[in-house]
Amino acid sequence: MQRTKSNSAEETSRNDSIMNFEKMSDQQLWDIANPIMDNLMDASIQLDHTKHVRDFTERMKVIVTPEYLYVFACTIQPRKGISPAGCRFVLFRRPDSVAIVWKQSFTKVLGEYVAEMVLVYKNDRYLVDHVMVF
C-alpha cells in the first residue's frame, strides 16, 4: 500500500499550532494575549501604525493600513474616548487559533463593550489574525 505524500512542513506547523493552543493553560494564553492587546490599544491612541501592526499576520497588515488606523482612531477616540485595560472575559480554543474576549469600557461613554482578538501561531510567533472592539 502506497502512502499519499504530504507536506510535512505544513503539517508540522499546523500540529505546532494545535499543540500550543490545546495544551496551554488559560493563564498562559492570557499572558500572551494581554501584552499584545495592550500594544494594539496604546499604538492606536498614539496613531503609531508600525507599533500597531507589529504582531499582525500578513493578512491583517494588508487590511490595517496607516490610513485605516488613522480613520478608525479619529472616528472612535473623539466619540468614545480611550479604552483602559479590559477585564478578562473568556477564551475560545480552536484547533489552529484561540479567540480571546475582554469586557471593555471607554472614557467618554457609559456601558460595556467587547474587545476580541484571534491569535494564531505562525513562524514561531503568536500573531493577531483578527481584532475588533464593539
GROMACS .gro file of C-alpha atoms in nm:
model
  134
    1MET     CA    1   0.000   0.000   0.000
    2GLN     CA    2   0.144   0.335  -0.107
    3ARG     CA    3   0.105   0.637   0.117
    4THR     CA    4   0.000   0.971  -0.015
    5LYS     CA    5   0.282   1.222   0.002
    6SER     CA    6   0.207   1.508   0.238
    7ASN     CA    7   0.351   1.849   0.301
    8SER     CA    8   0.538   1.775   0.624
    9ALA     CA    9   0.630   2.141   0.688
   10GLU     CA   10   0.265   2.241   0.668
   11GLU     CA   11   0.161   1.952   0.892
   12THR     CA   12   0.434   2.033   1.143
   13SER     CA   13   0.329   2.397   1.152
   14ARG     CA   14  -0.036   2.301   1.196
   15ASN     CA   15   0.049   2.045   1.463
   16ASP     CA   16   0.258   2.306   1.649
   17SER     CA   17  -0.044   2.537   1.646
   18ILE     CA   18  -0.275   2.263   1.772
   19MET     CA   19  -0.033   2.161   2.043
   20ASN     CA   20   0.022   2.517   2.157
   21PHE     CA   21  -0.341   2.619   2.187
   22GLU     CA   22  -0.499   2.298   2.306
   23LYS     CA   23  -0.240   2.221   2.572
   24MET     CA   24  -0.180   2.572   2.705
   25SER     CA   25  -0.345   2.683   3.026
   26ASP     CA   26  -0.580   2.979   3.041
   27GLN     CA   27  -0.314   3.174   3.230
   28GLN     CA   28  -0.052   3.105   2.963
   29LEU     CA   29  -0.288   3.230   2.693
   30TRP     CA   30  -0.382   3.543   2.888
   31ASP     CA   31  -0.011   3.610   2.949
   32ILE     CA   32   0.048   3.602   2.573
   33ALA     CA   33  -0.266   3.791   2.471
   34ASN     CA   34  -0.269   4.078   2.722
   35PRO     CA   35   0.059   4.245   2.617
   36ILE     CA   36  -0.036   4.209   2.251
   37MET     CA   37  -0.374   4.375   2.309
   38ASP     CA   38  -0.216   4.644   2.530
   39ASN     CA   39   0.026   4.724   2.248
   40LEU     CA   40  -0.259   4.748   1.997
   41MET     CA   41  -0.457   4.984   2.218
   42ASP     CA   42  -0.157   5.204   2.302
   43ALA     CA   43  -0.048   5.224   1.940
   44SER     CA   44  -0.398   5.324   1.825
   45ILE     CA   45  -0.400   5.609   2.080
   46GLN     CA   46  -0.055   5.719   1.961
   47LEU     CA   47  -0.151   5.668   1.594
   48ASP     CA   48   0.166   5.459   1.556
   49HIS     CA   49   0.091   5.224   1.269
   50THR     CA   50   0.421   5.033   1.283
   51LYS     CA   51   0.372   4.958   1.651
   52HIS     CA   52   0.002   4.880   1.599
   53VAL     CA   53   0.062   4.609   1.337
   54ARG     CA   54   0.379   4.467   1.497
   55ASP     CA   55   0.207   4.140   1.592
   56PHE     CA   56  -0.029   4.113   1.293
   57THR     CA   57  -0.042   3.836   1.035
   58GLU     CA   58   0.035   3.940   0.679
   59ARG     CA   59  -0.338   3.917   0.605
   60MET     CA   60  -0.414   4.172   0.876
   61LYS     CA   61  -0.132   4.404   0.770
   62VAL     CA   62  -0.292   4.430   0.426
   63ILE     CA   63  -0.623   4.532   0.586
   64VAL     CA   64  -0.496   4.772   0.853
   65THR     CA   65  -0.310   5.033   0.653
   66PRO     CA   66  -0.184   5.358   0.811
   67GLU     CA   67  -0.487   5.533   0.661
   68TYR     CA   68  -0.725   5.272   0.806
   69LEU     CA   69  -0.577   5.313   1.154
   70TYR     CA   70  -0.595   5.692   1.130
   71VAL     CA   71  -0.961   5.695   1.022
   72PHE     CA   72  -1.053   5.435   1.287
   73ALA     CA   73  -0.876   5.621   1.568
   74CYS     CA   74  -1.006   5.963   1.461
   75THR     CA   75  -1.361   5.827   1.446
   76ILE     CA   76  -1.365   5.631   1.773
   77GLN     CA   77  -1.149   5.838   2.008
   78PRO     CA   78  -1.333   6.172   1.986
   79ARG     CA   79  -1.669   5.998   2.027
   80LYS     CA   80  -1.594   5.726   2.281
   81GLY     CA   81  -1.260   5.829   2.428
   82ILE     CA   82  -0.983   5.587   2.501
   83SER     CA   83  -1.019   5.238   2.630
   84PRO     CA   84  -0.841   5.149   2.953
   85ALA     CA   85  -0.728   4.792   3.013
   86GLY     CA   86  -1.013   4.548   2.973
   87CYS     CA   87  -1.133   4.279   3.208
   88ARG     CA   88  -1.060   3.919   3.110
   89PHE     CA   89  -1.377   3.752   2.997
   90VAL     CA   90  -1.337   3.425   2.805
   91LEU     CA   91  -1.110   3.216   2.582
   92PHE     CA   92  -1.236   3.007   2.290
   93ARG     CA   93  -0.983   2.747   2.176
   94ARG     CA   94  -0.990   2.620   1.821
   95PRO     CA   95  -0.757   2.365   1.660
   96ASP     CA   96  -0.542   2.634   1.500
   97SER     CA   97  -0.624   2.952   1.693
   98VAL     CA   98  -0.763   3.100   2.010
   99ALA     CA   99  -1.026   3.373   2.030
  100ILE     CA  100  -0.981   3.597   2.332
  101VAL     CA  101  -1.255   3.824   2.466
  102TRP     CA  102  -1.228   4.108   2.716
  103LYS     CA  103  -1.504   4.319   2.871
  104GLN     CA  104  -1.410   4.673   2.774
  105SER     CA  105  -1.510   5.030   2.859
  106PHE     CA  106  -1.435   5.374   2.719
  107THR     CA  107  -1.359   5.703   2.895
  108LYS     CA  108  -1.629   5.918   2.728
  109VAL     CA  109  -1.929   5.685   2.711
  110LEU     CA  110  -2.113   5.460   2.951
  111GLY     CA  111  -2.168   5.092   2.900
  112GLU     CA  112  -1.978   4.775   2.841
  113TYR     CA  113  -1.812   4.682   2.515
  114VAL     CA  114  -1.635   4.377   2.377
  115ALA     CA  115  -1.272   4.364   2.269
  116GLU     CA  116  -1.193   4.047   2.076
  117MET     CA  117  -0.875   3.914   1.925
  118VAL     CA  118  -0.791   3.593   1.740
  119LEU     CA  119  -0.436   3.467   1.780
  120VAL     CA  120  -0.266   3.216   1.554
  121TYR     CA  121   0.080   3.062   1.576
  122LYS     CA  122   0.298   3.116   1.268
  123ASN     CA  123   0.673   3.121   1.221
  124ASP     CA  124   0.733   3.065   1.593
  125ARG     CA  125   0.525   3.370   1.690
  126TYR     CA  126   0.178   3.439   1.818
  127LEU     CA  127   0.012   3.675   1.572
  128VAL     CA  128  -0.317   3.862   1.554
  129ASP     CA  129  -0.536   3.737   1.271
  130HIS     CA  130  -0.847   3.931   1.374
  131VAL     CA  131  -0.920   4.206   1.623
  132MET     CA  132  -1.224   4.419   1.689
  133VAL     CA  133  -1.385   4.637   1.954
  134PHE     CA  134  -1.763   4.665   1.951
   0.00000   0.00000   0.00000
